[in-house]
């Protein structure tokens, strides 16, 4: 059955992409960039973009980022792969990951020859106490909005994670994939700002603008930067320069801030619509996690057969995703991960009405 309404998590509404502002930035780049910009670029990334990101990330996320510590990559996917290879070359064998987590991330870690060790997540985020038994020398976390469970890493856990990483002289990989979208208050600042010597901060334009840009960035401790740049050079001789220069202009002209203000308001009312429809039509379920990001997690009554609900909804043309699809070792109570950002409010209402009938 083709899906009429697909609550696939992780995708923004690409129809909101600011085509006019982006093409303006690209046109000006083509007109004004010197000829030398058309040769092979710096594998660290274009200096103009690293400069623009340094101030954007400092202002918006509290990231401490000297441009020399920024590396541009084709999305977090490439960044994580480069980092895992660099860590492996430095003797790291085990990377702790949150349970539940994104299966794609686990695959990237495994592909780099590292072992992904699951560590449970509860309502305060990663169980930092369990890290001690993981034997890991690095940990991949989503502290601002855990993917997929939707919780925030609690202040005491943030402090404990920083203590752990310092004590073990390990590395935290901070996946800050959707922190620009918080609807109830200002987002918590990036962990990186508290321990810049031990945290690799990673961001991406995939949720804020469009996955097709394949634009991501990492801010790494100085001791890791050259290994990362060497891995990037080895992979692809550097990310496409013209798009980097266009993105630098786009950021500096305030177009990303403008776009985010617009997108945030739209996603917020879609999320409100989702919560309202669920309250009205499926009162037995509970929305968990914070009002943030592009997806919500909906806890089903304990006795619910999650896999059967997912299959029955799909039969009726509605795509919903079970938390068990993201689980590693831990058993998770039945829940659905619902991406709402790319659906209109009427599609959300129709999809939830169908889901309610299934439940
Ligand atoms: C948890 C998480 N982090 C990061 C990303 C961004 O990946 P990329 O920048 O490679 O598009 C995604 C995209 O699906 C994601 O779900």
Tab-separated table of C-alpha atoms and ligand atoms in Angstrom:
chain	number	residue	atom	x	y	z
A	1	UNK	CA	0.000	0.000	0.000
A	2	UNK	CA	1.521	3.376	-0.923
A	3	UNK	CA	1.714	5.671	2.113
A	4	UNK	CA	-0.736	8.570	2.074
A	5	UNK	CA	0.695	10.062	5.257
A	6	UNK	CA	4.248	9.225	6.256
A	7	UNK	CA	5.388	10.117	9.775
A	8	UNK	CA	8.990	9.176	8.942
A	9	UNK	CA	11.209	10.936	11.471
A	10	UNK	CA	14.281	12.995	10.672
A	11	UNK	CA	13.189	14.964	7.622
A	12	UNK	CA	12.421	18.675	7.501
A	13	UNK	CA	9.775	20.176	5.215
A	14	UNK	CA	11.911	20.751	2.131
A	15	UNK	CA	9.112	22.742	0.482
A	16	UNK	CA	10.124	25.529	2.906
A	17	UNK	CA	13.667	25.591	1.485
A	18	UNK	CA	14.559	29.262	0.872
A	19	UNK	CA	15.223	28.847	-2.833
A	20	UNK	CA	15.389	32.577	-3.529
A	21	UNK	CA	17.937	33.390	-0.837
A	22	UNK	CA	19.994	30.298	-1.674
A	23	UNK	CA	20.114	30.989	-5.394
A	24	UNK	CA	21.009	34.621	-4.642
A	25	UNK	CA	23.933	33.480	-2.519
A	26	UNK	CA	25.053	30.999	-5.200
A	27	UNK	CA	24.776	33.596	-7.989
A	28	UNK	CA	26.791	36.151	-6.055
A	29	UNK	CA	29.386	33.487	-5.270
A	30	UNK	CA	29.742	32.602	-8.956
A	31	UNK	CA	30.005	36.260	-9.922
A	32	UNK	CA	32.498	37.281	-7.263
A	33	UNK	CA	34.602	34.247	-6.308
A	34	UNK	CA	38.174	34.520	-7.598
A	35	UNK	CA	39.355	31.950	-10.158
A	36	UNK	CA	41.477	30.252	-7.522
A	37	UNK	CA	38.248	29.180	-5.779
A	38	UNK	CA	37.590	26.867	-8.738
A	39	UNK	CA	40.657	24.761	-8.037
A	40	UNK	CA	41.000	22.108	-5.321
A	41	UNK	CA	40.020	23.580	-1.991
A	42	UNK	CA	41.369	23.258	1.537
A	43	UNK	CA	40.400	19.802	2.900
A	44	UNK	CA	39.496	21.527	6.199
A	45	UNK	CA	36.851	23.479	4.286
A	46	UNK	CA	36.643	26.988	2.857
A	47	UNK	CA	38.065	29.591	5.246
A	48	UNK	CA	35.055	31.869	4.603
A	49	UNK	CA	32.610	29.193	5.784
A	50	UNK	CA	34.695	28.180	8.788
A	51	UNK	CA	34.777	31.833	9.820
A	52	UNK	CA	31.008	32.256	9.378
A	53	UNK	CA	30.270	29.026	11.280
A	54	UNK	CA	32.616	29.992	14.095
A	55	UNK	CA	30.502	33.037	14.892
A	56	UNK	CA	27.130	31.376	14.163
A	57	UNK	CA	27.857	28.384	16.434
A	58	UNK	CA	29.227	30.611	19.184
A	59	UNK	CA	26.176	32.852	19.076
A	60	UNK	CA	23.451	30.218	18.687
A	61	UNK	CA	24.867	27.149	20.471
A	62	UNK	CA	27.600	28.425	22.812
A	63	UNK	CA	30.191	26.407	20.889
A	64	UNK	CA	33.792	27.478	21.416
A	65	UNK	CA	35.072	27.215	17.857
A	66	UNK	CA	38.209	28.750	16.485
A	67	UNK	CA	37.930	28.484	12.667
A	68	UNK	CA	41.120	26.380	12.672
A	69	UNK	CA	39.239	23.687	14.613
A	70	UNK	CA	36.318	23.493	12.192
A	71	UNK	CA	36.146	20.835	9.498
A	72	UNK	CA	33.508	20.938	6.747
A	73	UNK	CA	32.135	17.565	5.657
A	74	UNK	CA	29.328	16.203	3.498
A	75	UNK	CA	26.844	15.866	6.336
A	76	UNK	CA	27.256	14.308	9.762
A	77	UNK	CA	27.319	10.934	8.023
A	78	UNK	CA	30.727	11.645	6.524
A	79	UNK	CA	31.935	13.482	9.624
A	80	UNK	CA	31.192	10.504	11.875
A	81	UNK	CA	32.955	8.156	9.471
A	82	UNK	CA	36.062	10.374	9.329
A	83	UNK	CA	36.101	10.670	13.084
A	84	UNK	CA	35.705	6.930	13.671
A	85	UNK	CA	38.574	6.163	11.299
A	86	UNK	CA	40.772	8.744	13.026
A	87	UNK	CA	39.888	7.367	16.462
A	88	UNK	CA	40.597	3.830	15.322
A	89	UNK	CA	43.993	4.859	14.005
A	90	UNK	CA	44.643	6.348	17.453
A	91	UNK	CA	43.874	3.014	19.132
A	92	UNK	CA	40.190	3.399	20.025
A	93	UNK	CA	38.213	0.165	19.687
A	94	UNK	CA	34.832	0.772	21.341
A	95	UNK	CA	32.397	3.654	20.902
A	96	UNK	CA	29.455	3.860	23.282
A	97	UNK	CA	26.128	4.737	21.668
A	98	UNK	CA	22.780	5.630	23.165
A	99	UNK	CA	20.173	2.855	23.284
A	100	UNK	CA	17.890	3.628	21.417
A	101	UNK	CA	19.864	5.246	18.635
A	102	UNK	CA	19.858	5.916	14.905
A	103	UNK	CA	20.669	2.643	13.074
A	104	UNK	CA	22.582	4.556	10.384
A	105	UNK	CA	25.019	5.873	12.971
A	106	UNK	CA	25.703	2.358	14.290
A	107	UNK	CA	26.381	1.186	10.748
A	108	UNK	CA	28.921	3.979	10.181
A	109	UNK	CA	30.726	3.095	13.418
A	110	UNK	CA	30.847	-0.587	12.492
A	111	UNK	CA	31.998	0.186	8.953
A	112	UNK	CA	34.999	2.037	10.411
A	113	UNK	CA	35.945	-1.166	12.264
A	114	UNK	CA	34.810	-0.009	15.705
A	115	UNK	CA	32.495	-1.751	18.110
A	116	UNK	CA	29.321	0.220	18.994
A	117	UNK	CA	28.513	-0.518	22.650
A	118	UNK	CA	24.918	0.256	23.679
A	119	UNK	CA	24.351	2.316	26.842
A	120	UNK	CA	20.771	2.764	28.093
A	121	UNK	CA	18.843	6.031	27.954
A	122	UNK	CA	16.180	6.972	30.521
A	123	UNK	CA	14.064	10.096	31.010
A	124	UNK	CA	17.213	12.069	31.951
A	125	UNK	CA	19.102	10.956	28.852
A	126	UNK	CA	22.182	8.738	28.629
A	127	UNK	CA	22.822	6.647	31.764
A	128	UNK	CA	26.301	8.047	32.305
A	129	UNK	CA	26.857	5.679	35.254
A	130	UNK	CA	26.633	2.746	32.827
A	131	UNK	CA	29.382	4.210	30.633
A	132	UNK	CA	31.965	3.129	33.164
A	133	UNK	CA	31.247	-0.547	32.340
A	134	UNK	CA	31.215	-0.044	28.577
A	135	UNK	CA	34.982	-0.041	28.126
A	136	UNK	CA	34.450	2.713	25.557
A	137	UNK	CA	37.009	5.417	24.809
A	138	UNK	CA	34.474	7.526	22.938
A	139	UNK	CA	30.728	8.086	23.177
A	140	UNK	CA	28.230	9.359	20.622
A	141	UNK	CA	25.438	11.417	22.226
A	142	UNK	CA	22.527	13.660	21.258
A	143	UNK	CA	22.358	15.781	24.448
A	144	UNK	CA	20.043	18.586	23.283
A	145	UNK	CA	17.294	16.199	22.090
A	146	UNK	CA	18.009	12.512	22.321
A	147	UNK	CA	17.359	10.677	19.069
A	148	UNK	CA	14.883	9.097	18.968
A	149	UNK	CA	13.500	9.161	22.554
A	150	UNK	CA	13.143	12.967	22.635
A	151	UNK	CA	14.559	13.597	26.143
A	152	UNK	CA	17.221	16.150	27.131
A	153	UNK	CA	20.416	15.159	28.918
A	154	UNK	CA	19.744	16.410	32.477
A	155	UNK	CA	22.156	18.934	34.042
A	156	UNK	CA	23.582	16.394	36.530
A	157	UNK	CA	24.168	13.929	33.679
A	158	UNK	CA	25.907	16.607	31.610
A	159	UNK	CA	28.250	17.241	34.540
A	160	UNK	CA	28.809	13.497	35.021
A	161	UNK	CA	29.517	12.983	31.323
A	162	UNK	CA	32.107	15.741	31.339
A	163	UNK	CA	33.701	14.267	34.469
A	164	UNK	CA	33.805	10.832	32.784
A	165	UNK	CA	35.335	12.089	29.549
A	166	UNK	CA	38.023	14.048	31.414
A	167	UNK	CA	38.817	11.224	33.815
A	168	UNK	CA	39.116	8.694	31.023
A	169	UNK	CA	40.754	11.131	28.601
A	170	UNK	CA	38.086	10.022	26.152
A	171	UNK	CA	36.094	11.765	23.422
A	172	UNK	CA	32.445	12.815	23.391
A	173	UNK	CA	30.911	13.087	19.932
A	174	UNK	CA	28.064	15.585	20.294
A	175	UNK	CA	25.493	15.128	17.525
A	176	UNK	CA	23.628	18.460	17.632
A	177	UNK	CA	21.326	17.507	14.779
A	178	UNK	CA	18.144	19.471	15.523
A	179	UNK	CA	18.840	21.800	18.464
A	180	UNK	CA	17.695	24.867	16.529
A	181	UNK	CA	14.133	23.633	16.966
A	182	UNK	CA	12.963	24.044	20.518
A	183	UNK	CA	9.419	25.318	20.986
A	184	UNK	CA	8.993	25.786	24.744
A	185	UNK	CA	12.164	27.645	25.758
A	186	UNK	CA	15.677	28.465	24.573
A	187	UNK	CA	17.623	25.265	23.857
A	188	UNK	CA	20.322	24.128	26.276
A	189	UNK	CA	23.740	25.165	25.037
A	190	UNK	CA	26.063	22.673	23.439
A	191	UNK	CA	28.055	20.408	25.740
A	192	UNK	CA	31.134	21.337	23.721
A	193	UNK	CA	31.195	24.804	25.277
A	194	UNK	CA	31.837	23.181	28.677
A	195	UNK	CA	34.664	20.851	27.637
A	196	UNK	CA	36.037	21.920	24.248
A	197	UNK	CA	39.180	19.787	24.729
A	198	UNK	CA	37.176	16.570	24.937
A	199	UNK	CA	34.106	17.122	22.785
A	200	UNK	CA	33.801	16.886	19.028
A	201	UNK	CA	30.763	18.972	18.185
A	202	UNK	CA	28.901	18.016	14.990
A	203	UNK	CA	26.191	19.928	13.150
A	204	UNK	CA	24.470	19.695	9.809
A	205	UNK	CA	22.260	21.658	7.420
A	206	UNK	CA	20.146	18.538	6.847
A	207	UNK	CA	17.448	19.435	9.405
A	208	UNK	CA	17.632	23.220	9.181
A	209	UNK	CA	17.679	23.518	5.376
A	210	UNK	CA	17.731	20.317	3.319
A	211	UNK	CA	19.503	16.948	3.399
A	212	UNK	CA	20.371	17.355	-0.296
A	213	UNK	CA	22.932	20.060	0.507
A	214	UNK	CA	25.113	17.417	2.186
A	215	UNK	CA	26.658	20.173	4.304
A	216	UNK	CA	27.900	19.331	7.764
A	217	UNK	CA	30.608	20.525	10.111
A	218	UNK	CA	32.631	19.355	13.054
A	219	UNK	CA	34.402	21.380	15.714
A	220	UNK	CA	37.226	19.240	17.062
A	221	UNK	CA	39.848	19.562	19.799
A	222	UNK	CA	43.071	20.838	18.224
A	223	UNK	CA	44.843	17.477	18.692
A	224	UNK	CA	42.313	15.732	16.398
A	225	UNK	CA	42.029	18.310	13.624
A	226	UNK	CA	44.932	17.259	11.409
A	227	UNK	CA	43.978	13.576	11.448
A	228	UNK	CA	40.425	14.535	10.472
A	229	UNK	CA	41.599	16.805	7.660
A	230	UNK	CA	43.910	14.044	6.395
A	231	UNK	CA	40.999	11.571	6.403
A	232	UNK	CA	38.824	14.093	4.570
A	233	UNK	CA	41.550	14.696	1.999
A	234	UNK	CA	41.900	10.962	1.516
A	235	UNK	CA	38.111	10.545	1.104
A	236	UNK	CA	37.291	13.222	-1.443
A	237	UNK	CA	39.969	16.005	-1.607
A	238	UNK	CA	37.553	18.365	0.148
A	239	UNK	CA	33.882	19.365	0.020
A	240	UNK	CA	32.534	21.333	-2.969
A	241	UNK	CA	33.805	24.916	-2.641
A	242	UNK	CA	31.104	26.934	-4.390
A	243	UNK	CA	28.358	25.641	-2.097
A	244	UNK	CA	30.526	26.325	0.948
A	245	UNK	CA	31.089	29.912	-0.163
A	246	UNK	CA	27.391	30.335	-0.874
A	247	UNK	CA	26.500	28.957	2.558
A	248	UNK	CA	28.978	31.358	4.184
A	249	UNK	CA	27.230	34.297	2.497
A	250	UNK	CA	23.822	32.879	3.367
A	251	UNK	CA	24.780	32.633	7.046
A	252	UNK	CA	26.396	36.055	7.217
A	253	UNK	CA	23.433	37.743	5.568
A	254	UNK	CA	21.174	36.306	8.312
A	255	UNK	CA	19.198	34.098	5.926
A	256	UNK	CA	19.504	31.012	8.133
A	257	UNK	CA	18.193	32.918	11.168
A	258	UNK	CA	15.310	34.230	9.072
A	259	UNK	CA	14.491	30.783	7.675
A	260	UNK	CA	14.631	29.195	11.141
A	261	UNK	CA	12.230	31.764	12.599
A	262	UNK	CA	9.738	30.880	9.888
A	263	UNK	CA	10.260	27.104	10.026
A	264	UNK	CA	10.129	27.032	13.833
A	265	UNK	CA	6.682	28.659	13.879
A	266	UNK	CA	5.369	26.209	11.277
A	267	UNK	CA	6.810	23.094	12.930
A	268	UNK	CA	5.584	24.251	16.297
A	269	UNK	CA	1.996	24.485	15.108
A	270	UNK	CA	2.328	21.089	13.408
A	271	UNK	CA	3.549	19.615	16.680
A	272	UNK	CA	0.696	21.291	18.581
A	273	UNK	CA	-1.724	19.858	16.022
A	274	UNK	CA	-0.267	16.383	16.504
A	275	UNK	CA	-0.539	16.613	20.293
A	276	UNK	CA	-4.135	17.912	20.034
A	277	UNK	CA	-5.203	15.163	17.626
A	278	UNK	CA	-3.681	12.498	19.861
A	279	UNK	CA	-5.347	13.913	22.993
A	280	UNK	CA	-8.708	13.952	21.268
A	281	UNK	CA	-8.566	10.680	19.367
A	282	UNK	CA	-6.081	8.469	21.185
A	283	UNK	CA	-6.285	9.523	24.856
A	284	UNK	CA	-4.551	6.328	26.038
A	285	UNK	CA	-1.220	7.360	24.502
A	286	UNK	CA	1.221	9.814	26.081
A	287	UNK	CA	3.591	12.160	24.277
A	288	UNK	CA	7.025	11.910	25.883
A	289	UNK	CA	10.138	14.078	25.627
A	290	UNK	CA	10.432	17.812	25.120
A	291	UNK	CA	8.625	20.114	22.690
A	292	UNK	CA	11.451	20.226	20.185
A	293	UNK	CA	12.815	18.960	16.915
A	294	UNK	CA	11.061	17.352	14.002
A	295	UNK	CA	9.559	14.286	15.681
A	296	UNK	CA	7.634	13.258	18.780
A	297	UNK	CA	7.674	9.985	20.685
A	298	UNK	CA	4.321	8.581	21.650
A	299	UNK	CA	4.177	6.015	24.408
A	300	UNK	CA	1.552	3.319	23.846
A	301	UNK	CA	-0.284	1.461	26.638
A	302	UNK	CA	1.939	-1.309	28.075
A	303	UNK	CA	0.003	-4.194	26.588
A	304	UNK	CA	0.109	-2.807	23.026
A	305	UNK	CA	1.788	-4.876	20.318
A	306	UNK	CA	3.926	-2.129	18.757
A	307	UNK	CA	4.943	-4.150	15.707
A	308	UNK	CA	1.302	-5.007	14.969
A	309	UNK	CA	0.287	-1.326	15.255
A	310	UNK	CA	3.032	-0.276	12.825
A	311	UNK	CA	1.966	-2.970	10.346
A	312	UNK	CA	-1.749	-2.199	10.644
A	313	UNK	CA	-1.184	1.539	10.155
A	314	UNK	CA	0.945	0.826	7.092
A	315	UNK	CA	-1.867	-1.333	5.651
A	316	UNK	CA	-4.070	1.749	5.904
A	317	UNK	CA	-1.537	4.007	4.208
A	318	UNK	CA	-0.039	5.634	7.309
A	319	UNK	CA	3.687	5.293	8.003
A	320	UNK	CA	4.556	5.180	11.722
A	321	UNK	CA	7.780	3.843	13.221
A	322	UNK	CA	8.218	1.720	16.323
A	323	UNK	CA	10.837	2.588	18.943
A	324	UNK	CA	12.005	-1.032	18.709
A	325	UNK	CA	13.421	-0.226	15.247
A	326	UNK	CA	16.001	1.933	17.058
A	327	UNK	CA	16.652	-0.347	20.021
A	328	UNK	CA	19.884	-2.233	20.619
A	329	UNK	CA	20.100	-4.284	23.834
A	330	UNK	CA	17.457	-2.627	25.996
A	331	UNK	CA	13.803	-3.553	25.905
A	332	UNK	CA	11.791	-0.376	25.433
A	333	UNK	CA	8.130	-0.014	26.392
A	334	UNK	CA	5.944	0.162	23.263
A	335	UNK	CA	6.159	3.564	21.585
A	336	UNK	CA	5.984	5.196	18.178
A	337	UNK	CA	8.386	7.730	16.693
A	338	UNK	CA	6.358	10.209	14.670
A	339	UNK	CA	8.017	12.749	12.383
A	340	UNK	CA	5.586	15.617	11.904
A	341	UNK	CA	7.665	18.388	10.344
A	342	UNK	CA	7.104	17.458	6.711
A	343	UNK	CA	3.326	16.921	7.026
A	344	UNK	CA	0.668	19.622	6.828
A	345	UNK	CA	-1.678	20.039	9.782
A	346	UNK	CA	-4.532	18.435	7.861
A	347	UNK	CA	-2.347	15.465	6.905
A	348	UNK	CA	-1.338	15.089	10.556
A	349	UNK	CA	-4.988	15.139	11.663
A	350	UNK	CA	-5.964	12.577	9.014
A	351	UNK	CA	-2.993	10.346	9.817
A	352	UNK	CA	-3.687	10.401	13.553
A	353	UNK	CA	-7.378	9.654	12.953
A	354	UNK	CA	-6.331	6.496	11.085
A	355	UNK	CA	-3.773	5.590	13.741
A	356	UNK	CA	-6.426	6.035	16.452
A	357	UNK	CA	-8.689	3.551	14.667
A	358	UNK	CA	-5.812	1.065	14.517
A	359	UNK	CA	-5.141	1.502	18.240
B	1	LIG	C1	20.323	11.666	14.816
B	1	LIG	C2	20.799	12.272	13.533
B	1	LIG	N1	21.937	12.943	13.501
B	1	LIG	C3	22.404	13.525	12.376
B	1	LIG	C4	21.733	13.434	11.188
B	1	LIG	C5	22.239	14.203	10.003
B	1	LIG	O1	22.941	13.457	9.099
B	1	LIG	P1	23.521	14.166	7.806
B	1	LIG	O2	24.105	15.484	8.243
B	1	LIG	O3	24.558	13.250	7.281
B	1	LIG	O4	22.403	14.367	6.833
B	1	LIG	C6	20.560	12.704	11.148
B	1	LIG	C7	19.835	12.549	9.868
B	1	LIG	O5	19.034	11.674	9.665
B	1	LIG	C8	20.064	12.132	12.348
B	1	LIG	O6	18.894	11.476	12.385
